[in-house]
Amino acid sequence: MTIFQKILDREIPADIVYEDDMVCAFRDIQPQAPVHILVIPKKPIVKIGDMDEEDRNLVGHLMHRATRIAADENLTDYRLVINNGEGAGQSVFHLHLHILGGRPFAWPPG
Ligand code: AMP
């Protein structure tokens, strides 16, 4: 079981900023920007590359909620990041979308 499943199950605490029947959003424990929030589906999809056609609505909702959470955080400029696989920096194997904001970001990313 991943740490994010434990957050969903309320087995470990998290600073939850949004939740509905499909997704949950909470602040990253090791923030990489003044605002760093993770949005996860309640369905335990391991990584974005594993999403099925039937998950399109869920992933669309995840993305849409992320934009609303960013607006609630008063962010106009922000970055949404999904790391897919270890080589891309994924360390928790339950799909999550990072919302990063509150500072400038470089491109290309590291
Ligand atoms: P990734 O490297 O894309 O898989 O991102 C995983 C993120 O989860 C990292 O930014 C971690 O800081 C964050 N993280 C790990 N454990 C927790 C936790 N218990 N609560 C909140 N965020 C966490």
PDB file of C-alpha atoms and ligand atoms in Angstrom:
ATOM      1  CA  MET A   1       0.000   0.000   0.000  1.00  0.00           C
ATOM      2  CA  THR A   2       1.365   3.460  -0.864  1.00  0.00           C
ATOM      3  CA  ILE A   3       1.652   6.402   1.490  1.00  0.00           C
ATOM      4  CA  PHE A   4      -1.041   8.189  -0.543  1.00  0.00           C
ATOM      5  CA  GLN A   5      -3.493   5.340   0.018  1.00  0.00           C
ATOM      6  CA  LYS A   6      -2.798   5.717   3.741  1.00  0.00           C
ATOM      7  CA  ILE A   7      -3.618   9.435   3.468  1.00  0.00           C
ATOM      8  CA  LEU A   8      -6.873   8.577   1.650  1.00  0.00           C
ATOM      9  CA  ASP A   9      -7.692   6.042   4.364  1.00  0.00           C
ATOM     10  CA  ARG A  10      -6.870   8.604   7.092  1.00  0.00           C
ATOM     11  CA  GLU A  11      -4.201   6.271   8.470  1.00  0.00           C
ATOM     12  CA  ILE A  12      -1.637   9.065   8.333  1.00  0.00           C
ATOM     13  CA  PRO A  13      -2.349  12.795   8.532  1.00  0.00           C
ATOM     14  CA  ALA A  14      -2.100  15.247   5.650  1.00  0.00           C
ATOM     15  CA  ASP A  15      -3.002  18.871   5.093  1.00  0.00           C
ATOM     16  CA  ILE A  16      -5.974  18.193   2.823  1.00  0.00           C
ATOM     17  CA  VAL A  17      -7.129  21.252   0.870  1.00  0.00           C
ATOM     18  CA  TYR A  18      -9.807  19.638  -1.326  1.00  0.00           C
ATOM     19  CA  GLU A  19     -11.677  16.349  -1.550  1.00  0.00           C
ATOM     20  CA  ASP A  20     -14.628  14.950  -3.463  1.00  0.00           C
ATOM     21  CA  ASP A  21     -15.801  11.489  -4.497  1.00  0.00           C
ATOM     22  CA  MET A  22     -13.105  11.147  -7.188  1.00  0.00           C
ATOM     23  CA  VAL A  23     -10.024  13.082  -6.067  1.00  0.00           C
ATOM     24  CA  CYS A  24      -8.165  14.365  -3.025  1.00  0.00           C
ATOM     25  CA  ALA A  25      -5.634  17.217  -2.802  1.00  0.00           C
ATOM     26  CA  PHE A  26      -3.149  17.859  -0.008  1.00  0.00           C
ATOM     27  CA  ARG A  27       0.001  19.888   0.570  1.00  0.00           C
ATOM     28  CA  ASP A  28       3.312  18.240  -0.269  1.00  0.00           C
ATOM     29  CA  ILE A  29       5.283  17.372   2.854  1.00  0.00           C
ATOM     30  CA  GLN A  30       8.525  18.570   1.216  1.00  0.00           C
ATOM     31  CA  PRO A  31       7.400  21.633  -0.754  1.00  0.00           C
ATOM     32  CA  GLN A  32       9.504  22.616  -3.755  1.00  0.00           C
ATOM     33  CA  ALA A  33       7.763  25.984  -4.110  1.00  0.00           C
ATOM     34  CA  PRO A  34       5.742  28.321  -1.826  1.00  0.00           C
ATOM     35  CA  VAL A  35       2.624  26.476  -3.040  1.00  0.00           C
ATOM     36  CA  HIS A  36       3.087  22.743  -3.627  1.00  0.00           C
ATOM     37  CA  ILE A  37      -0.084  20.668  -3.665  1.00  0.00           C
ATOM     38  CA  LEU A  38      -0.614  17.111  -4.872  1.00  0.00           C
ATOM     39  CA  VAL A  39      -3.899  16.098  -6.486  1.00  0.00           C
ATOM     40  CA  ILE A  40      -4.546  12.357  -6.581  1.00  0.00           C
ATOM     41  CA  PRO A  41      -7.371  10.169  -7.833  1.00  0.00           C
ATOM     42  CA  LYS A  42      -9.036   7.998  -5.205  1.00  0.00           C
ATOM     43  CA  LYS A  43      -8.722   5.159  -7.675  1.00  0.00           C
ATOM     44  CA  PRO A  44      -5.186   3.788  -7.184  1.00  0.00           C
ATOM     45  CA  ILE A  45      -3.804   4.227 -10.712  1.00  0.00           C
ATOM     46  CA  VAL A  46      -0.079   3.470 -10.397  1.00  0.00           C
ATOM     47  CA  LYS A  47       1.124   6.032 -12.951  1.00  0.00           C
ATOM     48  CA  ILE A  48      -0.312   8.161 -15.736  1.00  0.00           C
ATOM     49  CA  GLY A  49       0.998   5.716 -18.336  1.00  0.00           C
ATOM     50  CA  ASP A  50      -1.279   3.079 -16.814  1.00  0.00           C
ATOM     51  CA  MET A  51      -4.505   5.045 -17.214  1.00  0.00           C
ATOM     52  CA  ASP A  52      -7.223   3.219 -19.144  1.00  0.00           C
ATOM     53  CA  GLU A  53      -9.653   4.691 -21.612  1.00  0.00           C
ATOM     54  CA  GLU A  54     -12.312   4.475 -18.882  1.00  0.00           C
ATOM     55  CA  ASP A  55     -10.158   6.821 -16.721  1.00  0.00           C
ATOM     56  CA  ARG A  56     -10.397   9.741 -19.160  1.00  0.00           C
ATOM     57  CA  ASN A  57     -13.185  11.432 -17.226  1.00  0.00           C
ATOM     58  CA  LEU A  58     -11.360  10.935 -13.926  1.00  0.00           C
ATOM     59  CA  VAL A  59      -8.077  12.332 -15.234  1.00  0.00           C
ATOM     60  CA  GLY A  60      -9.906  15.246 -16.855  1.00  0.00           C
ATOM     61  CA  HIS A  61     -11.563  15.962 -13.508  1.00  0.00           C
ATOM     62  CA  LEU A  62      -8.183  15.724 -11.748  1.00  0.00           C
ATOM     63  CA  MET A  63      -6.744  18.324 -14.119  1.00  0.00           C
ATOM     64  CA  HIS A  64      -9.790  20.588 -13.886  1.00  0.00           C
ATOM     65  CA  ARG A  65      -9.779  20.509 -10.087  1.00  0.00           C
ATOM     66  CA  ALA A  66      -6.065  21.344 -10.125  1.00  0.00           C
ATOM     67  CA  THR A  67      -6.789  24.560 -12.029  1.00  0.00           C
ATOM     68  CA  ARG A  68      -9.479  25.499  -9.513  1.00  0.00           C
ATOM     69  CA  ILE A  69      -7.234  24.737  -6.537  1.00  0.00           C
ATOM     70  CA  ALA A  70      -4.491  26.865  -8.123  1.00  0.00           C
ATOM     71  CA  ALA A  71      -7.008  29.718  -8.487  1.00  0.00           C
ATOM     72  CA  ASP A  72      -8.083  29.275  -4.850  1.00  0.00           C
ATOM     73  CA  GLU A  73      -4.414  29.632  -3.907  1.00  0.00           C
ATOM     74  CA  ASN A  74      -4.373  32.921  -5.856  1.00  0.00           C
ATOM     75  CA  LEU A  75      -1.946  31.529  -8.410  1.00  0.00           C
ATOM     76  CA  THR A  76      -2.073  32.945 -11.930  1.00  0.00           C
ATOM     77  CA  ASP A  77       1.181  31.381 -13.108  1.00  0.00           C
ATOM     78  CA  TYR A  78       1.928  27.858 -12.006  1.00  0.00           C
ATOM     79  CA  ARG A  79       3.255  24.534 -13.166  1.00  0.00           C
ATOM     80  CA  LEU A  80       1.413  21.205 -13.267  1.00  0.00           C
ATOM     81  CA  VAL A  81       3.727  18.197 -13.235  1.00  0.00           C
ATOM     82  CA  ILE A  82       3.213  14.445 -13.492  1.00  0.00           C
ATOM     83  CA  ASN A  83       6.305  12.278 -13.142  1.00  0.00           C
ATOM     84  CA  ASN A  84       5.789   8.935 -14.897  1.00  0.00           C
ATOM     85  CA  GLY A  85       8.189   6.235 -13.682  1.00  0.00           C
ATOM     86  CA  GLU A  86      11.308   6.246 -11.552  1.00  0.00           C
ATOM     87  CA  GLY A  87      13.510   7.629 -14.312  1.00  0.00           C
ATOM     88  CA  ALA A  88      11.249  10.687 -14.539  1.00  0.00           C
ATOM     89  CA  GLY A  89      11.360  11.281 -10.786  1.00  0.00           C
ATOM     90  CA  GLN A  90       8.281   9.370  -9.636  1.00  0.00           C
ATOM     91  CA  SER A  91       8.765   8.138  -6.071  1.00  0.00           C
ATOM     92  CA  VAL A  92       5.190   7.349  -4.986  1.00  0.00           C
ATOM     93  CA  PHE A  93       3.403   4.846  -7.191  1.00  0.00           C
ATOM     94  CA  HIS A  94      -0.107   6.236  -6.936  1.00  0.00           C
ATOM     95  CA  LEU A  95      -0.827   8.752  -9.703  1.00  0.00           C
ATOM     96  CA  HIS A  96      -0.468  12.368  -8.577  1.00  0.00           C
ATOM     97  CA  LEU A  97      -0.436  15.763 -10.205  1.00  0.00           C
ATOM     98  CA  HIS A  98       1.873  18.359  -8.657  1.00  0.00           C
ATOM     99  CA  ILE A  99       0.642  21.966  -8.522  1.00  0.00           C
ATOM    100  CA  LEU A 100       3.690  24.201  -8.071  1.00  0.00           C
ATOM    101  CA  GLY A 101       3.465  27.953  -7.760  1.00  0.00           C
ATOM    102  CA  GLY A 102       4.532  31.105  -6.004  1.00  0.00           C
ATOM    103  CA  ARG A 103       7.967  31.425  -7.564  1.00  0.00           C
ATOM    104  CA  PRO A 104       9.421  31.621 -11.106  1.00  0.00           C
ATOM    105  CA  PHE A 105      10.210  28.333 -12.874  1.00  0.00           C
ATOM    106  CA  ALA A 106      12.998  27.615 -15.320  1.00  0.00           C
ATOM    107  CA  TRP A 107      12.633  25.866 -18.646  1.00  0.00           C
ATOM    108  CA  PRO A 108      13.802  23.277 -19.608  1.00  0.00           C
ATOM    109  CA  PRO A 109      13.108  21.516 -16.292  1.00  0.00           C
ATOM    110  CA  GLY A 110      15.861  19.567 -14.563  1.00  0.00           C
TER     111      GLY A 110
HETATM  112  P1  AMP B   1       6.924  12.116  -7.116  1.00  0.00           P
HETATM  113  O1  AMP B   1       8.405  12.214  -6.865  1.00  0.00           O
HETATM  114  O2  AMP B   1       6.463  12.794  -8.377  1.00  0.00           O
HETATM  115  O3  AMP B   1       6.440  10.683  -7.013  1.00  0.00           O
HETATM  116  O4  AMP B   1       6.234  12.939  -5.947  1.00  0.00           O
HETATM  117  C1  AMP B   1       5.973  12.401  -4.704  1.00  0.00           C
HETATM  118  C2  AMP B   1       5.764  13.556  -3.780  1.00  0.00           C
HETATM  119  O5  AMP B   1       5.098  13.094  -2.619  1.00  0.00           O
HETATM  120  C3  AMP B   1       7.046  14.236  -3.309  1.00  0.00           C
HETATM  121  O6  AMP B   1       7.023  15.599  -3.690  1.00  0.00           O
HETATM  122  C4  AMP B   1       7.002  14.050  -1.794  1.00  0.00           C
HETATM  123  O7  AMP B   1       7.523  15.158  -1.095  1.00  0.00           O
HETATM  124  C5  AMP B   1       5.532  13.858  -1.543  1.00  0.00           C
HETATM  125  N1  AMP B   1       5.194  13.120  -0.333  1.00  0.00           N
HETATM  126  C6  AMP B   1       5.725  11.958   0.106  1.00  0.00           C
HETATM  127  N2  AMP B   1       5.147  11.571   1.249  1.00  0.00           N
HETATM  128  C7  AMP B   1       4.207  12.508   1.532  1.00  0.00           C
HETATM  129  C8  AMP B   1       3.266  12.684   2.593  1.00  0.00           C
HETATM  130  N3  AMP B   1       3.183  11.803   3.615  1.00  0.00           N
HETATM  131  N4  AMP B   1       2.461  13.773   2.575  1.00  0.00           N
HETATM  132  C9  AMP B   1       2.563  14.676   1.580  1.00  0.00           C
HETATM  133  N5  AMP B   1       3.407  14.556   0.543  1.00  0.00           N
HETATM  134  C10 AMP B   1       4.230  13.503   0.530  1.00  0.00           C
END
